[in-house]
Amino acid sequence: MSRWRDIAAEGLWRNNPGLVQLLGLCPLLAVTSSVVNGLGLGLATTATLVVSGLTVSAVRGLVRPEIRIPVFVLVIACTVTIIELLMSAWLHDLYKVLGIFIPLIVTNCAIMGRAEAFASRNPVPAAVLDGLMMGLGFTGVLVALGALRELAGHGTLLDHAELLLGPLGEGLRLEIIQGYRGFLVAVLPPGAFIGLGLLIALKNVIDTRRGRRSVAVPVHAHGHGSA
Amino acid sequence: MDAGARNAALSALLLGLFAMVGTGLVALTHALTRERIAASERAVLERALHAVMPPWRHDNDLLADRIAVTDPELLGTRRPVTVYRARRGGRPVGVVLTPEAPDGYNGRIRLIVGIYADGTLAGVRVLAHQETPGLGDAIEAEKSDWILGFTGKSLGKPPLERWRVRRDGGDFDQFTGATITPRAVVKAVRNALIYFRHHREALFAAPASGEGEEEAS
């Protein structure tokens, strides 16, 4: 059981694609002007990670080392294209908002990285869990950064939730700060860099705190933040 | 055949197989979603058309009754611009044009402009733009009411020389921190009205080109 927990902890925290590996920064910085955009792209990326992890792991005995990279590229590109078509059909407005960043999921290094480093060396269930956890870790960063920027930029949260949830999302918009005039920098690209920097700093502070607390017990090579 | 060549052939075969399966799955998804995607795109376009040409004013299908015209000078683009025609009982009610404002602060602003047959604006909306968030994006109907102010205006109301933003001595408000964006939009709307005045009869008379592949959105 500890192995499953380990995979989860890797993706969600210790080796988080957005905060530690710093992979897929282009979409991460570009779409996170609101919670809904971040969540939408995060879920699309998670779906890609799960499907590509599953496929790559399932065919790992079949694929020879010399053609493995083209096969991975093929698997990832097909997965993303299919997800893009599905989003265009069922979440058309969100698809329009996210635009070019959906097809660009193909180029997110986190996906290729997981296929090569994990899925191609592990059995299917582990690969699927790894894809899911890496995806959720990435989604978490997108949502946190989206929330930070939307709150600082517009004073709202979950604006346009109907793009993702349809009629269910109507009225989910939270006006956190009444009569807020807006803070432009947070919405513009610099806000994305500053916000991500703050999130990484926060993670490092938490890791350091935890490390210090456990130092009292056994002295182990601990808390040497890998970021 | 030596072992190396056989290995290479096997790899190529395997790669080909993967490509075929992958392409097959994508083709299958495409076939299954095509109608739904077309319907979604149609719905988006219809929503935009309704916003600038009230649906109760006409009884024809705007999407079917359309033509393409080209006028780089007044419509802001060298590409053909789609014109949707609204009629009631066969009589002209108005048109919806999709001109561009070529001189936005950050590139072209694509507009959709509804004009009644008498030359009065039925409504104006922005289809696509890359103006600065928080400043120039006030031209979006959901960010501010500014764009709604065009409804009911025409070339005589205000007079032609007042079709400018206030800073240039006209009747239209600019935004705090952004003059170029509204200036571009005002000019594009004015030019669309001038285009309509010059071509009104021809626009309604031309035979419809029907629903082609090219969507306006």
XYZ file of C-alpha atoms in Angstrom:
444
model
C 0.000 0.000 0.000
C 2.842 2.380 0.738
C 3.801 2.241 -2.934
C 0.431 3.704 -3.983
C 0.754 6.382 -1.358
C 4.237 7.117 -2.582
C 3.073 7.595 -6.183
C 0.324 9.927 -4.972
C 2.696 11.978 -2.820
C 5.167 12.288 -5.702
C 2.601 13.729 -8.112
C 0.643 15.859 -5.693
C 3.492 17.329 -3.698
C 7.113 16.085 -3.658
C 7.636 16.022 -7.417
C 4.747 18.270 -8.478
C 5.015 19.074 -12.217
C 4.139 22.729 -11.714
C 6.025 23.554 -8.524
C 9.033 21.232 -8.488
C 9.669 19.866 -11.970
C 8.574 23.231 -13.435
C 7.267 21.472 -16.545
C 4.488 22.775 -18.750
C 5.095 26.351 -17.671
C 3.827 27.832 -20.934
C 0.182 26.775 -20.502
C 0.504 27.134 -16.736
C 1.390 30.798 -16.994
C -0.807 31.594 -19.969
C -4.246 30.267 -19.016
C -4.296 30.930 -15.280
C -5.999 34.308 -15.394
C -9.034 32.697 -13.720
C -9.956 29.626 -11.688
C -12.227 28.209 -14.382
C -9.608 28.467 -17.137
C -7.009 26.841 -14.895
C -9.359 24.052 -13.888
C -10.412 23.419 -17.498
C -6.889 23.069 -18.823
C -5.817 21.140 -15.724
C -8.526 18.523 -16.234
C -7.750 18.230 -19.961
C -4.070 17.706 -19.099
C -4.965 15.145 -16.422
C -7.084 13.187 -18.896
C -4.171 13.208 -21.339
C -1.740 12.011 -18.656
C -4.032 9.154 -17.588
C -4.784 7.936 -21.121
C -1.204 8.259 -22.362
C 0.142 6.614 -19.177
C -2.270 3.735 -19.603
C -1.465 3.232 -23.286
C 2.285 3.589 -22.951
C 2.337 1.156 -20.037
C 0.089 -1.352 -21.827
C 2.342 -1.530 -24.899
C 5.634 -1.264 -23.023
C 6.511 -4.920 -23.676
C 5.873 -4.482 -27.390
C 7.699 -1.260 -28.122
C 11.387 -1.562 -28.856
C 13.703 1.037 -27.359
C 14.653 2.537 -30.735
C 11.079 3.437 -31.672
C 9.750 4.224 -28.216
C 9.955 8.031 -28.512
C 8.009 8.219 -31.816
C 5.430 5.817 -30.380
C 5.027 7.961 -27.256
C 4.667 11.087 -29.381
C 2.047 9.335 -31.476
C 0.096 8.135 -28.456
C 0.159 11.586 -26.830
C -0.738 13.442 -30.033
C -3.683 11.123 -30.746
C -4.933 11.401 -27.157
C -4.783 15.190 -27.204
C -6.498 15.426 -30.597
C -9.314 13.205 -29.386
C -9.713 15.248 -26.195
C -9.695 18.432 -28.261
C -12.491 17.121 -30.491
C -14.524 16.020 -27.484
C -14.106 19.418 -25.803
C -15.065 21.224 -28.979
C -18.218 19.110 -29.146
C -19.323 19.247 -25.509
C -17.554 22.204 -23.880
C -17.481 24.489 -26.870
C -17.294 27.808 -25.009
C -14.477 26.669 -22.755
C -12.734 25.225 -25.814
C -12.945 28.681 -27.413
C -11.528 30.376 -24.305
C -8.590 27.981 -23.899
C -7.960 28.076 -27.654
C -4.488 27.122 -28.773
C -3.510 25.766 -25.335
C -5.527 22.586 -25.789
C -3.616 21.326 -28.857
C -0.447 22.581 -27.157
C -0.957 20.017 -24.364
C 0.976 17.764 -26.758
C 4.074 19.816 -26.116
C 3.702 19.775 -22.322
C 6.967 18.134 -21.269
C 5.317 16.746 -18.143
C 3.390 14.262 -20.288
C 6.342 13.036 -22.341
C 8.388 13.004 -19.146
C 5.949 10.731 -17.319
C 5.614 8.417 -20.322
C 9.378 7.996 -20.527
C 10.286 8.048 -16.834
C 7.362 6.155 -15.352
C 4.704 4.629 -17.589
C 7.149 2.793 -19.848
C 8.710 1.049 -16.823
C 5.715 0.247 -14.643
C 2.579 -1.904 -14.780
C -0.701 -0.387 -15.957
C -2.374 0.328 -12.587
C 0.692 2.149 -11.273
C 1.041 4.107 -14.527
C -2.621 5.159 -14.437
C -2.344 6.269 -10.813
C 0.846 8.161 -11.587
C -0.818 9.945 -14.514
C -3.807 10.811 -12.370
C -1.721 12.132 -9.475
C 0.683 14.099 -11.666
C -2.343 15.537 -13.473
C -4.096 16.451 -10.252
C -0.903 17.988 -8.908
C -0.645 20.098 -12.058
C -4.356 20.973 -11.889
C -3.934 22.013 -8.260
C -1.212 24.495 -9.201
C -3.278 25.829 -12.122
C -6.305 26.319 -9.873
C -4.284 27.901 -7.051
C -2.553 30.295 -9.428
C -5.857 31.001 -11.210
C -7.534 31.749 -7.872
C -4.685 34.008 -6.783
C -4.752 35.999 -10.028
C -8.526 36.162 -10.356
C -8.873 37.338 -6.760
C -6.111 39.930 -7.022
C -7.080 40.974 -10.551
C -10.862 41.075 -10.434
C -11.847 40.430 -6.814
C -13.903 37.395 -7.857
C -13.599 33.613 -7.848
C -15.156 31.045 -10.192
C -16.316 33.666 -12.693
C -17.711 31.971 -15.843
C -18.109 28.598 -14.130
C -20.877 27.894 -16.650
C -18.199 27.411 -19.322
C -17.094 24.252 -17.532
C -20.224 23.101 -15.729
C -22.986 24.319 -18.015
C -26.205 25.476 -16.322
C -24.896 24.053 -13.023
C -22.166 26.677 -13.016
C -24.523 29.670 -13.298
C -24.367 31.711 -10.161
C -21.248 30.023 -8.788
C -19.393 33.302 -9.264
C -18.195 34.636 -5.927
C -17.732 38.348 -5.502
C -15.128 38.176 -2.754
C -14.220 41.847 -2.678
C -17.227 44.124 -3.200
C -16.777 47.031 -5.577
C -13.181 46.048 -6.370
C -11.621 48.226 -9.060
C -9.309 45.527 -10.356
C -5.546 45.135 -10.274
C -4.279 44.861 -13.820
C -0.830 43.415 -13.161
C -2.318 40.255 -11.688
C -4.242 39.516 -14.889
C -1.385 40.329 -17.263
C 1.529 37.907 -17.859
C 3.795 39.397 -15.141
C 1.140 38.464 -12.593
C 1.498 34.830 -13.656
C 5.252 34.838 -13.020
C 4.932 36.638 -9.698
C 2.081 34.359 -8.607
C 3.955 31.191 -9.520
C 7.029 32.491 -7.687
C 4.914 33.047 -4.576
C 3.434 29.550 -4.790
C 6.862 27.922 -5.148
C 8.144 29.990 -2.222
C 5.160 28.906 -0.148
C 5.826 25.255 -0.930
C 9.472 25.618 0.034
C 8.559 27.313 3.311
C 6.176 24.470 4.160
C 8.804 21.866 3.260
C 11.442 23.605 5.362
C 9.105 23.856 8.367
C 8.262 20.187 8.113
C 11.918 19.269 7.710
C 12.866 21.192 10.821
C 10.179 19.499 12.871
C 11.329 16.017 11.893
C 15.001 16.832 12.451
C 14.472 16.313 16.184
C 13.683 12.637 15.603
C 16.215 10.741 13.460
C 18.764 12.775 11.572
C 18.134 11.741 8.027
C 19.009 13.381 4.734
C 15.775 15.337 4.861
C 14.233 18.491 3.531
C 16.886 19.221 0.909
C 14.143 20.757 -1.289
C 14.665 19.366 -4.782
C 13.316 22.522 -6.449
C 18.130 -10.993 -44.355
C 20.452 -10.453 -41.421
C 19.237 -9.891 -37.916
C 19.792 -6.110 -38.002
C 17.657 -5.592 -41.072
C 14.918 -7.824 -39.719
C 14.899 -5.880 -36.500
C 14.605 -2.609 -38.372
C 11.791 -3.952 -40.551
C 9.929 -5.181 -37.488
C 10.302 -1.799 -35.787
C 9.036 0.005 -38.865
C 6.076 -2.348 -39.088
C 5.250 -1.791 -35.440
C 5.508 1.965 -35.799
C 3.262 1.838 -38.860
C 0.755 -0.217 -36.921
C 0.667 2.315 -34.101
C 0.224 5.144 -36.589
C -2.691 3.327 -38.219
C -4.463 2.548 -34.953
C -3.921 6.116 -33.712
C -5.169 7.706 -36.935
C -8.128 5.344 -36.938
C -9.143 6.398 -33.436
C -8.812 10.081 -34.264
C -10.845 9.604 -37.466
C -13.515 7.731 -35.536
C -13.760 10.491 -32.909
C -13.891 13.094 -35.649
C -16.751 11.288 -37.372
C -18.647 10.904 -34.097
C -18.245 14.527 -32.979
C -18.495 16.326 -36.320
C -22.200 17.048 -36.218
C -22.112 18.145 -32.622
C -19.169 20.484 -33.225
C -20.927 21.999 -36.238
C -24.050 22.484 -34.125
C -22.012 24.152 -31.353
C -20.365 26.505 -33.835
C -23.726 27.310 -35.351
C -25.139 28.058 -31.915
C -22.256 30.435 -31.153
C -22.837 32.271 -34.429
C -26.597 32.421 -33.883
C -26.092 33.888 -30.433
C -23.844 36.597 -31.908
C -26.372 37.332 -34.666
C -29.268 37.552 -32.208
C -27.352 40.083 -30.145
C -27.152 42.536 -33.052
C -30.363 41.724 -34.956
C -33.390 41.010 -32.742
C -34.853 37.661 -33.847
C -38.470 38.888 -33.607
C -37.813 41.509 -36.275
C -37.252 38.959 -39.053
C -38.661 35.579 -40.093
C -35.907 34.187 -42.314
C -32.859 32.100 -41.378
C -29.953 34.549 -41.261
C -27.390 31.770 -41.548
C -28.885 30.633 -44.850
C -29.460 34.093 -46.340
C -25.953 35.389 -46.627
C -23.484 36.710 -49.148
C -19.795 37.601 -49.100
C -18.559 41.059 -50.053
C -15.119 42.628 -50.224
C -14.266 46.258 -49.499
C -10.858 46.763 -47.854
C -11.458 50.507 -47.511
C -14.713 50.478 -45.557
C -14.826 46.976 -44.068
C -11.272 46.989 -42.795
C -10.042 43.758 -44.341
C -9.018 42.462 -47.740
C -10.749 39.182 -47.031
C -14.386 38.671 -47.985
C -16.766 39.805 -45.264
C -19.942 37.844 -44.597
C -23.222 39.744 -44.808
C -26.343 38.150 -43.271
C -29.649 39.517 -44.487
C -32.737 39.784 -42.328
C -36.130 39.829 -44.023
C -39.736 39.669 -42.930
C -42.214 38.309 -45.433
C -39.515 38.709 -48.059
C -39.104 42.457 -47.398
C -35.678 43.705 -46.243
C -35.433 44.285 -42.485
C -31.702 44.787 -42.116
C -28.264 43.279 -42.505
C -25.562 41.961 -40.202
C -22.007 42.740 -41.311
C -18.802 41.313 -39.864
C -16.226 44.050 -40.516
C -12.851 44.508 -38.869
C -11.256 47.471 -37.169
C -7.704 47.156 -38.519
C -6.199 49.769 -36.205
C -6.820 48.429 -32.686
C -4.182 48.974 -30.013
C -3.007 45.400 -30.391
C -4.073 44.190 -33.811
C -7.401 43.759 -35.531
C -10.717 43.899 -33.744
C -13.405 41.753 -35.334
C -16.865 43.212 -35.039
C -20.393 42.144 -35.797
C -22.657 45.038 -36.757
C -26.423 44.860 -37.239
C -27.997 47.637 -39.349
C -31.718 48.097 -40.039
C -32.796 48.826 -43.602
C -33.227 52.538 -42.760
C -29.569 52.797 -41.738
C -30.104 52.719 -37.949
C -27.800 50.507 -35.920
C -29.565 47.472 -34.438
C -26.525 46.569 -32.366
C -22.751 46.160 -32.331
C -20.653 43.490 -30.589
C -17.007 42.460 -30.576
C -16.318 38.965 -31.944
C -12.579 38.803 -31.298
C -9.837 41.147 -30.141
C -6.473 41.209 -28.364
C -6.814 44.558 -26.604
C -5.257 45.072 -23.178
C -7.183 43.270 -20.433
C -8.604 45.745 -17.967
C -8.253 48.738 -20.327
C -9.201 48.184 -23.952
C -11.339 45.135 -23.260
C -14.145 47.407 -22.060
C -15.396 47.126 -25.655
C -16.719 43.673 -24.695
C -20.404 43.777 -23.833
C -19.834 41.751 -20.677
C -17.109 44.077 -19.388
C -18.941 47.374 -19.866
C -22.024 48.912 -21.468
C -19.998 51.015 -23.863
C -20.654 48.950 -26.991
C -24.413 48.979 -26.311
C -24.344 52.741 -26.826
C -24.194 52.262 -30.595
C -27.718 50.844 -30.755
C -30.102 53.354 -32.337
C -27.321 55.532 -33.764
C -27.027 56.216 -37.488
C -25.009 58.339 -39.899
C -27.232 61.365 -39.231
C -27.457 60.746 -35.494
C -24.904 61.979 -34.547
C -23.823 63.859 -37.713
C -20.966 62.265 -39.625
C -18.276 64.602 -38.287
C -19.277 63.745 -34.696
C -18.568 60.017 -35.255
C -15.391 60.190 -33.192
C -14.377 59.714 -29.572
C -14.716 62.806 -27.363
C -10.999 63.459 -27.310
C -11.131 63.911 -31.123
C -14.137 66.205 -30.834
C -16.829 63.583 -31.327
C -19.769 62.152 -29.399
C -18.404 58.797 -28.224
C -16.769 58.193 -24.850
C -13.243 56.868 -24.647
C -12.087 54.796 -21.653
C -9.739 55.883 -18.914
C -6.306 54.864 -20.128
C -7.494 53.676 -23.538
C -8.371 55.931 -26.447
C -6.990 53.953 -29.369
C -9.315 50.976 -28.923
C -12.634 52.886 -28.867
C -11.364 55.178 -31.624
C -10.766 52.140 -33.842
C -14.188 50.664 -33.058
C -16.060 53.937 -33.648
C -14.316 54.361 -36.989
C -15.045 50.790 -38.062
C -18.746 51.097 -37.164
C -19.003 54.416 -38.981
C -17.360 52.903 -42.068
C -19.730 49.932 -41.952
C -22.662 52.361 -41.958
C -21.168 54.226 -44.912
C -20.687 50.930 -46.722
C -24.308 50.008 -46.093
C -25.552 53.385 -47.345
C -23.639 52.944 -50.615
C -24.623 49.322 -51.235
C -28.026 48.904 -49.616
C -29.968 47.913 -52.760
C -27.234 45.604 -54.051
C -26.838 43.895 -50.662
C -30.499 42.888 -50.499
C -30.758 42.012 -54.196
C -27.752 39.693 -54.476
C -28.644 35.978 -54.571
C -27.737 34.138 -51.354
C -24.606 32.071 -51.479
C -26.170 29.673 -48.979
C -24.355 27.847 -46.242
C -20.804 27.375 -47.359
C -17.926 25.776 -45.532
C -16.538 29.087 -44.355
C -17.957 30.166 -41.026
C -17.831 33.748 -39.926
C -16.854 32.968 -36.366
